[in-house]
């Protein structure tokens, strides 16, 4: 049950696009289309942004999109806005019928 | 609106027990799987346990197996986490969350501090 691997930080200017990667194994990301992405602002609970690799819950901006290739999933945020500055965490269902999170990526909007 | 409210956190000595509760409202509780996720200070979330909508299936992260028990009372719309043999490394904010493969809604969390 090792954590998924994410870059510690990414940054971008307002209006730009950024992509956050999330690397797992053939027992989690590579095995199922059950990858989720969460946004967390300081002092707040995580918020679901993407589920099942590509699906946006109701109310989530279309600027957020997800994808997957092999053992790596990605979150892309287009048209960066100041309020997007937060920590982002990926998560995947695993072959052990458990869930695993990534270590998190701090997004800074310059 | 959908709401999850955790309670039961506090300061506890190593080796002691604590039971967390999560009161659900605004949705049909018995239709959804439920999770416990914890987050240690300055760290990312760590998944702890899940229970199916009917309570029949339960799974745990290895570090809490044999010590923690997840349960639910669908008649009371409440989720529980019984935590025994607590360790300092169990110190974290504990969140309950609605959903199964994706965690749709999270509570505000309850802080558990294990310290002598």
PDB file of C-alpha atoms in Angstrom:
ATOM      1  CA  UNK A   1       0.000   0.000   0.000  1.00  0.00           C
ATOM      2  CA  UNK A   2       2.643   2.515  -1.043  1.00  0.00           C
ATOM      3  CA  UNK A   3       1.499   6.056  -1.714  1.00  0.00           C
ATOM      4  CA  UNK A   4       1.047   7.207  -5.282  1.00  0.00           C
ATOM      5  CA  UNK A   5       3.801   9.509  -6.576  1.00  0.00           C
ATOM      6  CA  UNK A   6       3.062  13.162  -7.320  1.00  0.00           C
ATOM      7  CA  UNK A   7       5.383  16.126  -7.871  1.00  0.00           C
ATOM      8  CA  UNK A   8       5.744  18.162  -4.704  1.00  0.00           C
ATOM      9  CA  UNK A   9       4.920  21.431  -6.435  1.00  0.00           C
ATOM     10  CA  UNK A  10       3.836  22.995  -9.703  1.00  0.00           C
ATOM     11  CA  UNK A  11       3.226  26.591 -10.632  1.00  0.00           C
ATOM     12  CA  UNK A  12       1.660  28.633 -13.385  1.00  0.00           C
ATOM     13  CA  UNK A  13       0.502  32.118 -14.235  1.00  0.00           C
ATOM     14  CA  UNK A  14      -3.151  33.126 -14.432  1.00  0.00           C
ATOM     15  CA  UNK A  15      -4.686  31.950 -17.686  1.00  0.00           C
ATOM     16  CA  UNK A  16      -2.084  29.269 -18.283  1.00  0.00           C
ATOM     17  CA  UNK A  17      -2.591  25.505 -18.104  1.00  0.00           C
ATOM     18  CA  UNK A  18      -0.802  23.094 -15.794  1.00  0.00           C
ATOM     19  CA  UNK A  19      -0.749  19.321 -15.492  1.00  0.00           C
ATOM     20  CA  UNK A  20      -0.156  17.295 -12.336  1.00  0.00           C
ATOM     21  CA  UNK A  21       0.946  13.698 -12.718  1.00  0.00           C
ATOM     22  CA  UNK A  22       0.205  10.783 -10.414  1.00  0.00           C
ATOM     23  CA  UNK A  23       2.156   7.560 -10.829  1.00  0.00           C
ATOM     24  CA  UNK A  24       1.116   4.246  -9.359  1.00  0.00           C
ATOM     25  CA  UNK A  25       1.455   0.597 -10.271  1.00  0.00           C
ATOM     26  CA  UNK A  26      -0.294  -2.136 -12.192  1.00  0.00           C
ATOM     27  CA  UNK A  27      -2.125  -2.968  -8.952  1.00  0.00           C
ATOM     28  CA  UNK A  28      -3.830   0.392  -8.610  1.00  0.00           C
ATOM     29  CA  UNK A  29      -3.906   3.064 -11.324  1.00  0.00           C
ATOM     30  CA  UNK A  30      -2.987   0.600 -14.059  1.00  0.00           C
ATOM     31  CA  UNK A  31      -5.636  -1.905 -12.989  1.00  0.00           C
ATOM     32  CA  UNK A  32      -8.789   0.197 -12.617  1.00  0.00           C
ATOM     33  CA  UNK A  33     -10.428   3.343 -13.920  1.00  0.00           C
ATOM     34  CA  UNK A  34     -11.080   4.455 -10.349  1.00  0.00           C
ATOM     35  CA  UNK A  35      -8.721   7.401 -10.055  1.00  0.00           C
ATOM     36  CA  UNK A  36      -9.956  10.483  -8.239  1.00  0.00           C
ATOM     37  CA  UNK A  37      -8.488  13.947  -7.725  1.00  0.00           C
ATOM     38  CA  UNK A  38      -9.098  16.159  -4.689  1.00  0.00           C
ATOM     39  CA  UNK A  39      -8.461  19.836  -4.061  1.00  0.00           C
ATOM     40  CA  UNK A  40      -7.664  21.006  -0.548  1.00  0.00           C
ATOM     41  CA  UNK A  41      -7.366  24.591   0.653  1.00  0.00           C
ATOM     42  CA  UNK A  42      -5.645  25.269   3.992  1.00  0.00           C
ATOM     43  CA  UNK A  43      -7.780  24.305   6.968  1.00  0.00           C
ATOM     44  CA  UNK A  44     -10.496  22.806   4.790  1.00  0.00           C
ATOM     45  CA  UNK A  45     -11.578  19.275   3.968  1.00  0.00           C
ATOM     46  CA  UNK A  46     -10.587  17.817   0.601  1.00  0.00           C
ATOM     47  CA  UNK A  47     -13.035  18.368  -2.258  1.00  0.00           C
ATOM     48  CA  UNK A  48     -13.646  15.905  -5.085  1.00  0.00           C
ATOM     49  CA  UNK A  49     -12.712  17.431  -8.436  1.00  0.00           C
ATOM     50  CA  UNK A  50     -12.476  14.366 -10.712  1.00  0.00           C
ATOM     51  CA  UNK A  51     -13.715  10.790 -10.258  1.00  0.00           C
ATOM     52  CA  UNK A  52     -13.348   7.649 -12.352  1.00  0.00           C
ATOM     53  CA  UNK A  53     -10.340   9.173 -14.166  1.00  0.00           C
ATOM     54  CA  UNK A  54     -12.324  11.669 -16.242  1.00  0.00           C
ATOM     55  CA  UNK A  55     -15.652  12.520 -14.610  1.00  0.00           C
ATOM     56  CA  UNK A  56     -16.375  15.920 -13.079  1.00  0.00           C
ATOM     57  CA  UNK A  57     -18.944  16.013 -10.279  1.00  0.00           C
ATOM     58  CA  UNK A  58     -21.758  18.484 -10.602  1.00  0.00           C
ATOM     59  CA  UNK A  59     -20.574  22.030  -9.985  1.00  0.00           C
ATOM     60  CA  UNK A  60     -16.917  21.464 -10.847  1.00  0.00           C
ATOM     61  CA  UNK A  61     -15.572  23.776 -13.549  1.00  0.00           C
ATOM     62  CA  UNK A  62     -14.823  22.344 -16.993  1.00  0.00           C
ATOM     63  CA  UNK A  63     -11.355  23.876 -16.598  1.00  0.00           C
ATOM     64  CA  UNK A  64     -10.514  20.724 -14.643  1.00  0.00           C
ATOM     65  CA  UNK A  65      -9.927  17.540 -16.612  1.00  0.00           C
ATOM     66  CA  UNK A  66      -8.435  14.119 -15.965  1.00  0.00           C
ATOM     67  CA  UNK A  67      -6.758  11.408 -17.991  1.00  0.00           C
ATOM     68  CA  UNK A  68      -4.827   8.197 -17.595  1.00  0.00           C
ATOM     69  CA  UNK A  69      -2.185   6.268 -19.500  1.00  0.00           C
ATOM     70  CA  UNK A  70      -0.874   3.018 -18.127  1.00  0.00           C
ATOM     71  CA  UNK A  71       0.107   3.439 -14.493  1.00  0.00           C
ATOM     72  CA  UNK A  72       0.020   7.247 -14.589  1.00  0.00           C
ATOM     73  CA  UNK A  73      -2.963   9.546 -14.189  1.00  0.00           C
ATOM     74  CA  UNK A  74      -2.976  13.270 -14.813  1.00  0.00           C
ATOM     75  CA  UNK A  75      -4.995  16.297 -13.765  1.00  0.00           C
ATOM     76  CA  UNK A  76      -5.001  19.303 -16.069  1.00  0.00           C
ATOM     77  CA  UNK A  77      -6.223  22.717 -15.019  1.00  0.00           C
ATOM     78  CA  UNK A  78      -6.699  25.182 -17.838  1.00  0.00           C
ATOM     79  CA  UNK A  79      -7.203  28.925 -17.580  1.00  0.00           C
ATOM     80  CA  UNK A  80      -5.542  29.071 -14.161  1.00  0.00           C
ATOM     81  CA  UNK A  81      -7.239  31.308 -11.629  1.00  0.00           C
ATOM     82  CA  UNK A  82      -6.014  32.588  -8.278  1.00  0.00           C
ATOM     83  CA  UNK A  83      -8.562  30.440  -6.419  1.00  0.00           C
ATOM     84  CA  UNK A  84      -7.035  27.290  -7.922  1.00  0.00           C
ATOM     85  CA  UNK A  85      -4.031  27.715  -5.622  1.00  0.00           C
ATOM     86  CA  UNK A  86      -4.283  24.730  -3.279  1.00  0.00           C
ATOM     87  CA  UNK A  87      -2.953  21.249  -2.642  1.00  0.00           C
ATOM     88  CA  UNK A  88      -4.094  18.525  -5.031  1.00  0.00           C
ATOM     89  CA  UNK A  89      -4.175  14.834  -4.203  1.00  0.00           C
ATOM     90  CA  UNK A  90      -4.790  11.853  -6.425  1.00  0.00           C
ATOM     91  CA  UNK A  91      -6.284   8.617  -5.177  1.00  0.00           C
ATOM     92  CA  UNK A  92      -6.854   5.171  -6.638  1.00  0.00           C
ATOM     93  CA  UNK A  93      -8.700   1.994  -5.799  1.00  0.00           C
ATOM     94  CA  UNK A  94      -6.347  -0.998  -5.513  1.00  0.00           C
ATOM     95  CA  UNK A  95      -6.393  -4.720  -6.148  1.00  0.00           C
ATOM     96  CA  UNK A  96      -6.398  -5.250  -2.362  1.00  0.00           C
ATOM     97  CA  UNK A  97      -9.843  -3.614  -2.232  1.00  0.00           C
ATOM     98  CA  UNK A  98      -8.297  -0.630  -0.488  1.00  0.00           C
ATOM     99  CA  UNK A  99      -7.650   2.952  -1.538  1.00  0.00           C
ATOM    100  CA  UNK A 100      -4.353   4.831  -1.731  1.00  0.00           C
ATOM    101  CA  UNK A 101      -3.610   8.556  -1.936  1.00  0.00           C
ATOM    102  CA  UNK A 102      -0.739  10.420  -3.493  1.00  0.00           C
ATOM    103  CA  UNK A 103       1.609  12.545  -1.436  1.00  0.00           C
ATOM    104  CA  UNK A 104       0.098  15.735  -2.801  1.00  0.00           C
ATOM    105  CA  UNK A 105       1.092  18.594  -5.089  1.00  0.00           C
ATOM    106  CA  UNK A 106       1.133  22.239  -4.055  1.00  0.00           C
ATOM    107  CA  UNK A 107      -0.134  24.412  -6.887  1.00  0.00           C
ATOM    108  CA  UNK A 108       1.062  27.991  -6.823  1.00  0.00           C
ATOM    109  CA  UNK A 109      -0.589  30.571  -9.070  1.00  0.00           C
ATOM    110  CA  UNK A 110       2.095  33.156  -9.778  1.00  0.00           C
TER     111      UNK A 110
ATOM    112  CA  UNK B   1     -28.113  19.683   1.626  1.00  0.00           C
ATOM    113  CA  UNK B   2     -25.710  16.808   2.102  1.00  0.00           C
ATOM    114  CA  UNK B   3     -23.961  17.068   5.436  1.00  0.00           C
ATOM    115  CA  UNK B   4     -21.521  14.904   7.376  1.00  0.00           C
ATOM    116  CA  UNK B   5     -20.623  15.846  10.936  1.00  0.00           C
ATOM    117  CA  UNK B   6     -17.873  13.999  12.783  1.00  0.00           C
ATOM    118  CA  UNK B   7     -17.548  13.888  16.553  1.00  0.00           C
ATOM    119  CA  UNK B   8     -15.726  11.986  19.275  1.00  0.00           C
ATOM    120  CA  UNK B   9     -12.189  13.215  18.781  1.00  0.00           C
ATOM    121  CA  UNK B  10      -9.939  14.354  21.601  1.00  0.00           C
ATOM    122  CA  UNK B  11      -6.716  13.707  23.468  1.00  0.00           C
ATOM    123  CA  UNK B  12      -6.091  10.106  24.501  1.00  0.00           C
ATOM    124  CA  UNK B  13      -3.138   8.233  25.966  1.00  0.00           C
ATOM    125  CA  UNK B  14      -1.326   5.565  23.951  1.00  0.00           C
ATOM    126  CA  UNK B  15      -2.976   2.168  24.279  1.00  0.00           C
ATOM    127  CA  UNK B  16      -6.409   3.596  25.052  1.00  0.00           C
ATOM    128  CA  UNK B  17      -9.561   3.574  22.919  1.00  0.00           C
ATOM    129  CA  UNK B  18     -11.783   6.139  21.245  1.00  0.00           C
ATOM    130  CA  UNK B  19     -14.952   5.905  19.151  1.00  0.00           C
ATOM    131  CA  UNK B  20     -15.640   8.400  16.396  1.00  0.00           C
ATOM    132  CA  UNK B  21     -19.102   9.087  15.003  1.00  0.00           C
ATOM    133  CA  UNK B  22     -20.233  10.631  11.741  1.00  0.00           C
ATOM    134  CA  UNK B  23     -23.823  11.872  11.538  1.00  0.00           C
ATOM    135  CA  UNK B  24     -25.187  11.991   8.005  1.00  0.00           C
ATOM    136  CA  UNK B  25     -28.060  14.044   6.643  1.00  0.00           C
ATOM    137  CA  UNK B  26     -29.453  15.318   3.359  1.00  0.00           C
ATOM    138  CA  UNK B  27     -29.165  12.036   1.459  1.00  0.00           C
ATOM    139  CA  UNK B  28     -30.247   8.399   1.689  1.00  0.00           C
ATOM    140  CA  UNK B  29     -27.479   7.120   3.934  1.00  0.00           C
ATOM    141  CA  UNK B  30     -28.222   3.458   3.295  1.00  0.00           C
ATOM    142  CA  UNK B  31     -27.561   3.891  -0.439  1.00  0.00           C
ATOM    143  CA  UNK B  32     -23.900   4.852  -0.057  1.00  0.00           C
ATOM    144  CA  UNK B  33     -20.606   3.314   0.917  1.00  0.00           C
ATOM    145  CA  UNK B  34     -18.741   5.312   3.536  1.00  0.00           C
ATOM    146  CA  UNK B  35     -15.066   5.877   4.278  1.00  0.00           C
ATOM    147  CA  UNK B  36     -12.820   7.114   7.058  1.00  0.00           C
ATOM    148  CA  UNK B  37      -9.778   9.075   5.904  1.00  0.00           C
ATOM    149  CA  UNK B  38      -7.219  10.663   8.218  1.00  0.00           C
ATOM    150  CA  UNK B  39      -4.722  13.445   7.766  1.00  0.00           C
ATOM    151  CA  UNK B  40      -1.784  13.924  10.109  1.00  0.00           C
ATOM    152  CA  UNK B  41      -0.606  17.510  10.681  1.00  0.00           C
ATOM    153  CA  UNK B  42       1.231  18.794   7.615  1.00  0.00           C
ATOM    154  CA  UNK B  43       0.705  15.551   5.696  1.00  0.00           C
ATOM    155  CA  UNK B  44      -1.552  14.355   2.915  1.00  0.00           C
ATOM    156  CA  UNK B  45      -4.684  12.299   3.440  1.00  0.00           C
ATOM    157  CA  UNK B  46      -4.368   8.614   4.315  1.00  0.00           C
ATOM    158  CA  UNK B  47      -7.244   6.272   3.595  1.00  0.00           C
ATOM    159  CA  UNK B  48      -8.229   4.280   6.703  1.00  0.00           C
ATOM    160  CA  UNK B  49     -11.315   2.148   6.090  1.00  0.00           C
ATOM    161  CA  UNK B  50     -14.433   1.651   3.987  1.00  0.00           C
ATOM    162  CA  UNK B  51     -17.798   0.029   4.627  1.00  0.00           C
ATOM    163  CA  UNK B  52     -20.316  -0.936   1.963  1.00  0.00           C
ATOM    164  CA  UNK B  53     -23.797   0.557   1.855  1.00  0.00           C
ATOM    165  CA  UNK B  54     -25.277  -2.427   3.701  1.00  0.00           C
ATOM    166  CA  UNK B  55     -22.428  -2.894   6.169  1.00  0.00           C
ATOM    167  CA  UNK B  56     -21.541  -6.340   4.871  1.00  0.00           C
ATOM    168  CA  UNK B  57     -18.130  -5.492   3.415  1.00  0.00           C
ATOM    169  CA  UNK B  58     -15.353  -3.723   5.294  1.00  0.00           C
ATOM    170  CA  UNK B  59     -11.747  -3.096   4.330  1.00  0.00           C
ATOM    171  CA  UNK B  60      -8.858  -1.442   6.177  1.00  0.00           C
ATOM    172  CA  UNK B  61      -5.405  -0.028   5.617  1.00  0.00           C
ATOM    173  CA  UNK B  62      -2.790  -2.466   6.954  1.00  0.00           C
ATOM    174  CA  UNK B  63      -1.632  -0.122   9.747  1.00  0.00           C
ATOM    175  CA  UNK B  64      -5.011  -0.244  11.522  1.00  0.00           C
ATOM    176  CA  UNK B  65      -6.092  -3.823  10.878  1.00  0.00           C
ATOM    177  CA  UNK B  66      -6.960  -5.570  14.115  1.00  0.00           C
ATOM    178  CA  UNK B  67      -7.122  -2.258  16.014  1.00  0.00           C
ATOM    179  CA  UNK B  68      -9.839  -0.235  14.250  1.00  0.00           C
ATOM    180  CA  UNK B  69     -13.383  -1.296  13.370  1.00  0.00           C
ATOM    181  CA  UNK B  70     -15.685   0.547  10.987  1.00  0.00           C
ATOM    182  CA  UNK B  71     -19.439   0.101  11.394  1.00  0.00           C
ATOM    183  CA  UNK B  72     -22.678   1.832  10.530  1.00  0.00           C
ATOM    184  CA  UNK B  73     -26.251   2.142  11.761  1.00  0.00           C
ATOM    185  CA  UNK B  74     -28.470   2.805   8.766  1.00  0.00           C
ATOM    186  CA  UNK B  75     -31.498   3.347  11.003  1.00  0.00           C
ATOM    187  CA  UNK B  76     -29.657   6.200  12.730  1.00  0.00           C
ATOM    188  CA  UNK B  77     -27.810   7.512   9.642  1.00  0.00           C
ATOM    189  CA  UNK B  78     -24.539   7.241  11.513  1.00  0.00           C
ATOM    190  CA  UNK B  79     -21.076   5.899  10.705  1.00  0.00           C
ATOM    191  CA  UNK B  80     -18.626   4.827  13.400  1.00  0.00           C
ATOM    192  CA  UNK B  81     -14.938   4.139  13.820  1.00  0.00           C
ATOM    193  CA  UNK B  82     -13.924   2.229  16.940  1.00  0.00           C
ATOM    194  CA  UNK B  83     -10.226   2.801  17.544  1.00  0.00           C
ATOM    195  CA  UNK B  84      -8.428   0.552  20.031  1.00  0.00           C
ATOM    196  CA  UNK B  85      -4.771   0.295  21.072  1.00  0.00           C
ATOM    197  CA  UNK B  86      -4.127   3.819  19.855  1.00  0.00           C
ATOM    198  CA  UNK B  87      -0.592   4.853  18.955  1.00  0.00           C
ATOM    199  CA  UNK B  88       1.039   8.282  18.656  1.00  0.00           C
ATOM    200  CA  UNK B  89       1.180   7.771  14.881  1.00  0.00           C
ATOM    201  CA  UNK B  90      -2.628   7.636  14.825  1.00  0.00           C
ATOM    202  CA  UNK B  91      -2.686  11.349  15.636  1.00  0.00           C
ATOM    203  CA  UNK B  92      -4.588  13.070  12.830  1.00  0.00           C
ATOM    204  CA  UNK B  93      -7.758  14.786  11.748  1.00  0.00           C
ATOM    205  CA  UNK B  94     -10.239  12.037  10.930  1.00  0.00           C
ATOM    206  CA  UNK B  95     -12.742  12.660   8.145  1.00  0.00           C
ATOM    207  CA  UNK B  96     -15.757  10.614   7.160  1.00  0.00           C
ATOM    208  CA  UNK B  97     -16.633  10.679   3.471  1.00  0.00           C
ATOM    209  CA  UNK B  98     -19.573   9.579   1.351  1.00  0.00           C
ATOM    210  CA  UNK B  99     -19.142   7.492  -1.763  1.00  0.00           C
ATOM    211  CA  UNK B 100     -17.292   4.391  -2.847  1.00  0.00           C
ATOM    212  CA  UNK B 101     -14.801   4.693  -5.697  1.00  0.00           C
ATOM    213  CA  UNK B 102     -14.903   8.494  -5.495  1.00  0.00           C
ATOM    214  CA  UNK B 103     -15.339  10.311  -2.182  1.00  0.00           C
ATOM    215  CA  UNK B 104     -18.146  12.684  -3.058  1.00  0.00           C
ATOM    216  CA  UNK B 105     -18.638  14.538   0.188  1.00  0.00           C
ATOM    217  CA  UNK B 106     -16.437  14.999   3.241  1.00  0.00           C
ATOM    218  CA  UNK B 107     -17.166  16.112   6.766  1.00  0.00           C
ATOM    219  CA  UNK B 108     -15.227  18.863   8.500  1.00  0.00           C
ATOM    220  CA  UNK B 109     -13.131  16.358  10.453  1.00  0.00           C
ATOM    221  CA  UNK B 110     -12.445  15.621  14.106  1.00  0.00           C
ATOM    222  CA  UNK B 111      -8.968  15.809  15.655  1.00  0.00           C
ATOM    223  CA  UNK B 112      -7.560  12.792  17.466  1.00  0.00           C
ATOM    224  CA  UNK B 113      -4.368  13.339  19.449  1.00  0.00           C
ATOM    225  CA  UNK B 114      -2.616  10.323  20.950  1.00  0.00           C
ATOM    226  CA  UNK B 115      -0.155  11.481  23.562  1.00  0.00           C
ATOM    227  CA  UNK B 116       0.906  10.721  27.098  1.00  0.00           C
TER     228      UNK B 116
END
